[in-house]
Short mmCIF file of C-alpha atoms and ligand atoms in Angstrom, two decimals:
data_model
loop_
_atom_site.label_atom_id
_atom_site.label_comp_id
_atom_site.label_asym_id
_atom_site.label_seq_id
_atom_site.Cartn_x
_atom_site.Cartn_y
_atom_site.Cartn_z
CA UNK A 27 163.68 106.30 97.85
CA UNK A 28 162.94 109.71 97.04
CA UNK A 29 159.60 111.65 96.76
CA UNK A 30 159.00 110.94 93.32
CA UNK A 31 159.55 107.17 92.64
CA UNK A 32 158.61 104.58 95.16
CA UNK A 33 155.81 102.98 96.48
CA UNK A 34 154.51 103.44 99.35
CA UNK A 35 152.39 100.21 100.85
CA UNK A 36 150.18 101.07 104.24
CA UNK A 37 148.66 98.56 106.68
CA UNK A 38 144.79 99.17 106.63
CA UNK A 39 142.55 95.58 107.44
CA UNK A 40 139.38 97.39 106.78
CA UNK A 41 137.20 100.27 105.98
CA UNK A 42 136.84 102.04 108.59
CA UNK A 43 136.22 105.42 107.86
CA UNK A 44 139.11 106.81 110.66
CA UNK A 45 141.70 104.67 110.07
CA UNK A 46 141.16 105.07 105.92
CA UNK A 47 141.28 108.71 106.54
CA UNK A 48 144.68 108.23 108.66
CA UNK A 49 145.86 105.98 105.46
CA UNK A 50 145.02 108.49 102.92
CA UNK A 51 146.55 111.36 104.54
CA UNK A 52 149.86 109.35 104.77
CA UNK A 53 149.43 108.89 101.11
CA UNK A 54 149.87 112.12 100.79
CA UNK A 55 152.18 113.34 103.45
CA UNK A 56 154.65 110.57 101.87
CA UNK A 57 154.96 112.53 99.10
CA UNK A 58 154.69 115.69 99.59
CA UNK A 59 151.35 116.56 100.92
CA UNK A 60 148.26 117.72 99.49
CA UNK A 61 149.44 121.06 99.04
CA UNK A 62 152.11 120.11 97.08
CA UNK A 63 150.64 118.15 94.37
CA UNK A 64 147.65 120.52 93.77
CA UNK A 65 146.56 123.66 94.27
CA UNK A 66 144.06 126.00 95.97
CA UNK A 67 141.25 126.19 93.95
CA UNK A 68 142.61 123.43 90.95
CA UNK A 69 139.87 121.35 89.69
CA UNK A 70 141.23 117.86 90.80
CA UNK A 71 139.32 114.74 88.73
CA UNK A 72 138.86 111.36 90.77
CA UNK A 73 139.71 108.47 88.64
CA UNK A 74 137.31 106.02 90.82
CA UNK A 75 136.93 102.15 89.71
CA UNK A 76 133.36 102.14 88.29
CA UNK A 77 133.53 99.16 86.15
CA UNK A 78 129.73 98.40 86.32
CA UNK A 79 126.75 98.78 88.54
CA UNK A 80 127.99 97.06 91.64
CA UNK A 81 127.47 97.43 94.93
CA UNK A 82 130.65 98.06 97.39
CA UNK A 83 130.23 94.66 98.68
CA UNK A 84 130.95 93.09 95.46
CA UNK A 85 134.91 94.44 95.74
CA UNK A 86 134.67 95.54 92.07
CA UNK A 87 134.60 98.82 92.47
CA UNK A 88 136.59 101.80 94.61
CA UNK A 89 135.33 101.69 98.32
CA UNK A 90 133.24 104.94 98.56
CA UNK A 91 135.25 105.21 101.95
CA UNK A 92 138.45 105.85 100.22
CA UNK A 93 136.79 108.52 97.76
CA UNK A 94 135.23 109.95 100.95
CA UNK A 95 139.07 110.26 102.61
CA UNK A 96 140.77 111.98 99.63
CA UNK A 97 138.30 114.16 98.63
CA UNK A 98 137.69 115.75 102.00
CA UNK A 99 141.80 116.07 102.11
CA UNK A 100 141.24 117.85 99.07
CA UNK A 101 138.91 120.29 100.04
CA UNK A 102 140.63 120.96 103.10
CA UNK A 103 143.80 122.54 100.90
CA UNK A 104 141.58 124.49 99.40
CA UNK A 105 141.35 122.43 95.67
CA UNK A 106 138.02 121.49 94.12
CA UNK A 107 137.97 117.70 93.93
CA UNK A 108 134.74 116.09 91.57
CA UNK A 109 134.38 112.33 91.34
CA UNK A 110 134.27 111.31 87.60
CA UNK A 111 134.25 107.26 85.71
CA UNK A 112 133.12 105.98 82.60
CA UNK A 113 131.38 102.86 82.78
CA UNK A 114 131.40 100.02 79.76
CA UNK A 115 128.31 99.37 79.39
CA UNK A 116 126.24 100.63 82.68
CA UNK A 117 124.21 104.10 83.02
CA UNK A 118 126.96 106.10 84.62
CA UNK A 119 124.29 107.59 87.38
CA UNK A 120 122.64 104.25 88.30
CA UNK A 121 125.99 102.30 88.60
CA UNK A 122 127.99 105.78 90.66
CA UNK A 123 124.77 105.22 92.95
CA UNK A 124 124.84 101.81 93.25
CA UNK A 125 128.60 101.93 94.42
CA UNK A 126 128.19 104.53 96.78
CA UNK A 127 129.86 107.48 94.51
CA UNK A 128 126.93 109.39 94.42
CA UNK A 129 126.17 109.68 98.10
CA UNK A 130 129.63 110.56 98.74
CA UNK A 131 129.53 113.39 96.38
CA UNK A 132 125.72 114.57 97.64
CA UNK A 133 127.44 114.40 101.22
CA UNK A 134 130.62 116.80 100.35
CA UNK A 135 128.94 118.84 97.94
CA UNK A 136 131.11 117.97 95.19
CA UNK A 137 129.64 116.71 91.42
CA UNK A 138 130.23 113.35 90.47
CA UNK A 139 129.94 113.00 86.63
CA UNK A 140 129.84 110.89 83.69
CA UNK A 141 133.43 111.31 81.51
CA UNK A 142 131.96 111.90 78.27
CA UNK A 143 132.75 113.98 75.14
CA UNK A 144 136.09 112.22 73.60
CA UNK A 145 139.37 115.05 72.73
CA UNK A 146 142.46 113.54 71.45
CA UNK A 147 144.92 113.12 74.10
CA UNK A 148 148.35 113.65 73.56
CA UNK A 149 150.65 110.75 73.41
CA UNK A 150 154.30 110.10 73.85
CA UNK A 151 156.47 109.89 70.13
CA UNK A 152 156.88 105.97 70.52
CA UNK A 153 153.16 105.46 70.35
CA UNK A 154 151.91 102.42 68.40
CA UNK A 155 148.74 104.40 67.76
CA UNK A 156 147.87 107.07 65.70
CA UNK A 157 145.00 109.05 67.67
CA UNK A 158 143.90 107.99 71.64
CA UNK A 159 140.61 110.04 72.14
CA UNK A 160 139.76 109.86 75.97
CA UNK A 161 137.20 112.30 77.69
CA UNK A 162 138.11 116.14 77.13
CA UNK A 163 136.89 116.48 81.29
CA UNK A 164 140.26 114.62 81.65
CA UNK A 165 142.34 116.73 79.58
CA UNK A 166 140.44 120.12 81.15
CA UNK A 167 141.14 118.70 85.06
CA UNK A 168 144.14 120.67 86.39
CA UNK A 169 145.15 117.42 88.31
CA UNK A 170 144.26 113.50 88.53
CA UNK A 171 144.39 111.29 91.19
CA UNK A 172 143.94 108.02 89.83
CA UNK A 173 142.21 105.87 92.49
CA UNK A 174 142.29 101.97 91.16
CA UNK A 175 140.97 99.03 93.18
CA UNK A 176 143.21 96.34 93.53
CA UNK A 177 142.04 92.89 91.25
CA UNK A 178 142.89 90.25 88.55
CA UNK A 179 141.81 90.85 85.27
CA UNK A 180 140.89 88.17 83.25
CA UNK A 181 142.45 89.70 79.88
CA UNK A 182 145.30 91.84 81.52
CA UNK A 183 145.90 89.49 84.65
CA UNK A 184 146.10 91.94 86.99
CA UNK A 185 144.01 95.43 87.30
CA UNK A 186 145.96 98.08 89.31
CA UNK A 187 147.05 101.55 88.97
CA UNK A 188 147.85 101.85 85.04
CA UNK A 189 144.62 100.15 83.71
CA UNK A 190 142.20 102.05 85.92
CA UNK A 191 142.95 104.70 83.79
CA UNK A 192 141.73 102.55 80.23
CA UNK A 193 138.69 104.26 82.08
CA UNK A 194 139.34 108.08 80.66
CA UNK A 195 138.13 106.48 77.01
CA UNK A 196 134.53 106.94 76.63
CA UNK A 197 131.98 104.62 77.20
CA UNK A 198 131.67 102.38 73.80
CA UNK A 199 135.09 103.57 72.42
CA UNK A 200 136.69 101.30 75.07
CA UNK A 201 134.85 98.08 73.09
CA UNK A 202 136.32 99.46 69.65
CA UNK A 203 139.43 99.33 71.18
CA UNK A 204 139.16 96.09 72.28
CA UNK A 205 138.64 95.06 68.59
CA UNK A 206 141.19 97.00 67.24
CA UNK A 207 144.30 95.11 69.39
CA UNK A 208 142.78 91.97 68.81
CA UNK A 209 144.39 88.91 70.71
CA UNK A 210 147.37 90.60 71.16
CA UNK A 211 147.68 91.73 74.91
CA UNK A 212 151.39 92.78 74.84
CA UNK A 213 149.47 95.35 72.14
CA UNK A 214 146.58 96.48 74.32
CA UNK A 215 149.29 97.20 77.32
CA UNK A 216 150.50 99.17 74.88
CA UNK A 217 147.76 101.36 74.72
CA UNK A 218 147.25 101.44 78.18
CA UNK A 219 151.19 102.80 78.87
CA UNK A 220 150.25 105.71 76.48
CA UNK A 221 147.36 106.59 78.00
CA UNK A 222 148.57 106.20 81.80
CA UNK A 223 151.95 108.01 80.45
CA UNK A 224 149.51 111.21 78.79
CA UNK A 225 146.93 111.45 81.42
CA UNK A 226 149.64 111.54 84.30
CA UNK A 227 147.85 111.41 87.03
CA UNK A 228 149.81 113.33 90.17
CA UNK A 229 149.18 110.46 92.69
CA UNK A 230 147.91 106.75 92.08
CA UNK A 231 146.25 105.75 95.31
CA UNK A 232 144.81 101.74 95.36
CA UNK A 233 142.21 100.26 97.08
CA UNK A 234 143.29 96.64 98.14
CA UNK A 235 141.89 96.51 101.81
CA UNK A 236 139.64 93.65 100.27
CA UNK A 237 140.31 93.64 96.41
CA UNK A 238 139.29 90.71 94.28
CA UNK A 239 140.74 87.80 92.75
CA UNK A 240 140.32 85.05 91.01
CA UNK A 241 137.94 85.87 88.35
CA UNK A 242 138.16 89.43 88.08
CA UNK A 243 137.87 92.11 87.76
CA UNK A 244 133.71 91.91 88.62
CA UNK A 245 133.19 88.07 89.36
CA UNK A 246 136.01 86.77 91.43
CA UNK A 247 135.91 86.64 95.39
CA UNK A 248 137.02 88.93 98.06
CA UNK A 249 140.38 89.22 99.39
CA UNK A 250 141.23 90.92 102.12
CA UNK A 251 145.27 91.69 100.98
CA UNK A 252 144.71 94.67 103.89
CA UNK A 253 146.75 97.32 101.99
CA UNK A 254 146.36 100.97 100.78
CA UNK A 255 149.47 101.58 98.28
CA UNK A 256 150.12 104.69 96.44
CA UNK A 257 152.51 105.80 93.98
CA UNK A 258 153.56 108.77 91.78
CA UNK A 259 153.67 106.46 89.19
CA UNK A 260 151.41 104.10 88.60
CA UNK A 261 153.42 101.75 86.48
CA UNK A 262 156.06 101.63 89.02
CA UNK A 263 153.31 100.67 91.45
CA UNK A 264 151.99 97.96 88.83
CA UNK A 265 154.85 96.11 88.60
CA UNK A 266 156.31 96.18 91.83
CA UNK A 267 152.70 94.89 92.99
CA UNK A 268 152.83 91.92 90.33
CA UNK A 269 156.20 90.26 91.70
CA UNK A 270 154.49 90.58 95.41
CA UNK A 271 151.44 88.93 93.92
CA UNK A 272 152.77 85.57 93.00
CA UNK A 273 153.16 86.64 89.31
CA UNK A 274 156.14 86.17 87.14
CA UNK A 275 156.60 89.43 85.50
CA UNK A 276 157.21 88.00 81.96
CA UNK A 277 153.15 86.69 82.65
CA UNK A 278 151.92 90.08 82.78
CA UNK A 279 151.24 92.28 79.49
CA UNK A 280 151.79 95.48 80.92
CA UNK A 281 155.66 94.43 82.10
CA UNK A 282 156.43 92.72 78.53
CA UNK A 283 154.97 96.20 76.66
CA UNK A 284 157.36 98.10 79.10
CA UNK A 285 160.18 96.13 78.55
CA UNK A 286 159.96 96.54 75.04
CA UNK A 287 159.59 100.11 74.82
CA UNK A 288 162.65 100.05 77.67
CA UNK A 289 161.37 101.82 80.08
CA UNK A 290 163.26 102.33 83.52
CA UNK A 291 160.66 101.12 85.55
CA UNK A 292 161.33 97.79 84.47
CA UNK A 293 164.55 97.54 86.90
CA UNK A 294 162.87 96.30 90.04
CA UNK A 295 164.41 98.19 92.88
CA UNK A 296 164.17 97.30 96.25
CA UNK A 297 164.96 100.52 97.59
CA UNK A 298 161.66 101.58 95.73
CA UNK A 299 159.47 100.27 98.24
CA UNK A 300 158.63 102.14 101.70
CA UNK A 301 155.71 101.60 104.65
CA UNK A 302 154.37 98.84 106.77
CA UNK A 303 155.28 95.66 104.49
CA UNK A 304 158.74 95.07 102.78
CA UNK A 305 159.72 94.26 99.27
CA UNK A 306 159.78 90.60 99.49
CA UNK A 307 155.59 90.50 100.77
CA UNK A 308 153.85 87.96 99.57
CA UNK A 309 150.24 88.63 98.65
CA UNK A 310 148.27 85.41 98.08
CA UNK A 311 146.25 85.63 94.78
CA UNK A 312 144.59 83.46 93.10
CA UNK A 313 144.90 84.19 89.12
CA UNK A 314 141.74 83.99 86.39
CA UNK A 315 142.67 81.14 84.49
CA UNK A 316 143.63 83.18 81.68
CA UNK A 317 145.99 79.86 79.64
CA UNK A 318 150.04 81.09 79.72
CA UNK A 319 152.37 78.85 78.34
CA UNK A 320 155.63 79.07 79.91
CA UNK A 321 157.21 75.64 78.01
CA UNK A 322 156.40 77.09 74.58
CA UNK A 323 157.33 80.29 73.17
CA UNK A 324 154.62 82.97 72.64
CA UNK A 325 154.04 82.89 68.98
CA UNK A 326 151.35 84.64 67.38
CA UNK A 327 149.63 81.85 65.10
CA UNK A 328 149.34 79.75 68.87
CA UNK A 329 147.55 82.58 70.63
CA UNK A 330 143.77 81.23 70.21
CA UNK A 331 145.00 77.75 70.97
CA UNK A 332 146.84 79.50 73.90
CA UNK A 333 144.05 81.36 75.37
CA UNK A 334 141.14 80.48 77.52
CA UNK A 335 137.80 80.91 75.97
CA UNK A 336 134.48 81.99 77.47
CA UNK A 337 131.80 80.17 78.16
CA UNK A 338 128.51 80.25 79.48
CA UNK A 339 126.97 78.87 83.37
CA UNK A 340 123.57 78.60 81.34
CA UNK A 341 121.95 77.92 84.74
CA UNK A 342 123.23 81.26 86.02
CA UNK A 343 121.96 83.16 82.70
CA UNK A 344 119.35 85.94 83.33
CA UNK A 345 118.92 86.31 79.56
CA UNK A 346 119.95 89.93 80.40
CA UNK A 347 121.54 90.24 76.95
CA UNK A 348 124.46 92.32 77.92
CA UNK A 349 127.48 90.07 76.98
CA UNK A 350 126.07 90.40 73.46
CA UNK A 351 126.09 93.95 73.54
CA UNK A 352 129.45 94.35 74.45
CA UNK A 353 131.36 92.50 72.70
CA UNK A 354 133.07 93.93 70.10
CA UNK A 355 133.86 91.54 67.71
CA UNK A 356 129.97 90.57 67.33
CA UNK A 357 130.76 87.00 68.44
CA UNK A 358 128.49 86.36 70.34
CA UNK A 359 124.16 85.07 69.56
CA UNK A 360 121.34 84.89 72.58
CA UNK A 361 119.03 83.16 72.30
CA UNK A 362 116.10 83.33 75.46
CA UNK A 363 119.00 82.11 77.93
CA UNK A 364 121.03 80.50 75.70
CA UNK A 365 124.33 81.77 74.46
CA UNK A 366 126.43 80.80 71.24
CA UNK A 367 130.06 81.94 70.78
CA UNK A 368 131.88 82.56 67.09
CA UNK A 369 134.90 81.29 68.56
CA UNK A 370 136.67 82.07 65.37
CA UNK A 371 135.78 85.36 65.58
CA UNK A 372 135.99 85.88 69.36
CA UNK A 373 138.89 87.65 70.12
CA UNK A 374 139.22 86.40 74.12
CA UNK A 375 138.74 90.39 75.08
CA UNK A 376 136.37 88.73 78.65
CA UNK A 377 134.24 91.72 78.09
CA UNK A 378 131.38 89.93 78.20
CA UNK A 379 132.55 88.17 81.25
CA UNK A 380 133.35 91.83 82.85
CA UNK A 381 130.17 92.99 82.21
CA UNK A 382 127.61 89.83 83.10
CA UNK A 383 125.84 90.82 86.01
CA UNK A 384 124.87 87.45 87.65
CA UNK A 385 128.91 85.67 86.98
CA UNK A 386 127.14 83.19 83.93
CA UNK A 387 129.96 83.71 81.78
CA UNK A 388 133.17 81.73 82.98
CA UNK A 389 136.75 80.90 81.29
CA UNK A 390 138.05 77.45 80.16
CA UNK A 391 141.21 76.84 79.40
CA UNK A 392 142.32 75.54 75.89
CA UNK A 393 143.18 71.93 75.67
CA UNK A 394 146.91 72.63 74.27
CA UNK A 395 146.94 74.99 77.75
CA UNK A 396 145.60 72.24 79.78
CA UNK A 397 148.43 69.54 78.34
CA UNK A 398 150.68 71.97 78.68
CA UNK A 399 150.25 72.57 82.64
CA UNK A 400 150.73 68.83 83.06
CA UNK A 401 153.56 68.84 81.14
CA UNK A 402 155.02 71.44 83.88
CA UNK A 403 153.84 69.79 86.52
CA UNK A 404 156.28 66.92 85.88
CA UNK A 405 159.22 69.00 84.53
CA UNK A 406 158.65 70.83 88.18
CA UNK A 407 158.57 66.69 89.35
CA UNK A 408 161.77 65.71 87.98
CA UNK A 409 163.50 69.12 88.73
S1 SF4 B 15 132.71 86.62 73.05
FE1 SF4 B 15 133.40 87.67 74.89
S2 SF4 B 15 135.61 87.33 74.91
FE2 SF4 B 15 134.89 86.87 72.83
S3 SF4 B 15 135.13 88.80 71.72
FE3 SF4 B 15 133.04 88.76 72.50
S4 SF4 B 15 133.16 89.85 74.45
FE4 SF4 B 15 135.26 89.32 73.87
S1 SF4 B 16 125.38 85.45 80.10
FE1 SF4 B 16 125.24 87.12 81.60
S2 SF4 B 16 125.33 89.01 80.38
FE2 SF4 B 16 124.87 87.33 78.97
S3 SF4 B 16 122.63 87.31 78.81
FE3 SF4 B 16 123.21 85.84 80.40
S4 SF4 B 16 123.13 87.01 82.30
FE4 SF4 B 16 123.16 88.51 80.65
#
């Protein structure tokens, strides 16, 4: 493997402050070291995972202990490391708090800020879209290390390295986005290889001593997958992480958008992977139940019927009004605790499901979805 391309996946079963440190410095050393991927006195931006205002607990967001470990590395090579997100929805200081952020940054002396103040970014020639604003802090940072938490993702099925970085648009802009794709995932990966591809961050660096799965990325459960993996590239590190999660890479958005614009990271290699698990790990996930089906062909006039929709846990419902908020195709009507969905206008985005504090908004699967799972189960019977 050389120093640029692989991933590199490190034992770590929990958070303790020593032993992340030891993990994050062999991060690092693996490729390179600090010193050569920044340098003295470069303003280095922290790409954390602050979806919302969750505590670290929750396993939504980055552990504050990881921060903690690269920033200090940082500062000890003589670069000037801040700690910067923008949330969906959230106050950016109340949620950074909340997750621990802010008290890491109070503790080193470093700033931890709100990205804010959209610049267009500058995309590759075989963009599908005409202008990508993200924040102009990005674009003015002399280096990015992109620090992801390791999840499912109810829209994108998983949430690793390349999607953290959906988080350099600002604020509202990443709803109108949203809208803009539509339906179509393969579409909205897209987007998200253009933006991971501009922004470039020098090294990816993911949180999945407990990540979360299941209904992620803010209301699935714990799991404890006990790894720290980091990466050059971040797609690289996606998709080698979604074959040793249980996923079939034709399942997941982000491969099928890569495939199509042929890019080299597609080709699975072995050789790729280095550190304390090999290639053929298994990671035991549990998926959202997002509706894929694998017995029909993926054709565009099937994709409602395909997809799961959201729903509401009324009982859960704090009448909080933020799903409605959110969502950007206006589908969506409170009333007290009560919650209608336009489902001809929804647009199965789950940002309303991403950004419900109490987990009242859940996904059910589409009765053509549902047929068709039994309909695999006895294919897989007779095979
Ligand atoms: S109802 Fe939810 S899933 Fe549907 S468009 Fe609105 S935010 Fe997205
Ligand atoms: S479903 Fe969730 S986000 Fe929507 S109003 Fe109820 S508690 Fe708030």
């Amino acid at each position: 493997m050389d120093e640029k391309g692989g991933l590199l996946l490190i034992q770590q079963k929990d958070y303790d402050q020593v032993g992340i440190d030891a993990a994050v410095r062999r991060a690092f050393d693996h490729f390179g070291g600090a010193s050569s991927l920044v340098k003295r006195g470069d303003r280095v931006l922290l790409k954390v995972n602050l979806v919302g205002r969750h505590a670290p607990e929750r396993r939504a967001t980055t552990d504050p202990s990881v921060v903690r470990a690269v920033a200090r590395l940082l500062l000890d090579c003589g670069a000037r490391p801040f700690i910067a997100d923008s949330p969906g929805i959230d106050a950016f200081h109340e949620a950074a708090e909340r997750a621990g952020f802010a008290g890491v940054a109070r503790e080193l002396g470093i700033s931890c800020v709100e990205l804010t103040d959209p610049a267009p970014l500058k995309t590759s020639e075989d963009s599908l879209f005409r202008k990508i604003d993200v924040s102009r802090l990005v674009l003015e940072a002399d280096a990015i290390v992109n620090l992801p938490k390791m999840k499912t993702h109810g829209q994108m099925l998983l949430t690793l390295g390349v999607k953290n970085l959906f988080g350099c648009v600002v604020g509202r802009a990443k709803a109108a986005w949203h809208f803009d794709v539509g339906f179509d995932r393969d579409r909205f990966a897209s987007l998200l290889l253009d933006i991971a591809g501009a922004v470039a961050p020098c090294l990816t660096i993911l949180d999945g001593v407990v990540g979360m799965d299941g209904e992620g990325p803010t209301s699935g459960r714990p799991n404890p997958w006990g790894v720290v993996a980091a990466a050059r590239d971040p797609l690289l590190m996606d998709l080698r992480l979604c074959r040793m999660m249980g996923v079939r890479l034709e399942d997941f958005p982000l491969y099928r958008a890569a495939r199509q614009r042929r890019l080299p990271q597609c080709a699975l290699n072995d050789a790729d992977v280095a550190g304390d698990l090999p290639p053929d790990h298994v990671f035991s996930v549990r998926l959202p139940a997002q509706g894929s089906l694998r017995l029909l062909p993926r054709l565009p006039f099937l994709e409602r019927a395909m997809t799961s929709r959201p729903i509401q846990i009324a009982e859960r419902c704090i009448g909080c009004g933020r799903c409605a908020e959110v969502c950007p195709a206006d589908a969506l009507i409170l009333g007290g605790r009560t919650l209608r969905f336009d489902y001809g206008k929804c647009i199965r985005c789950y940002c309303c499901h991403e950004m419900c504090p109490v987990r009242a908004i859940a996904f059910r699967e589409s009765p053509l979805v549902r047929f068709s799972r039994q309909i695999e189960r006895l294919v897989g019977w007779f095979r």
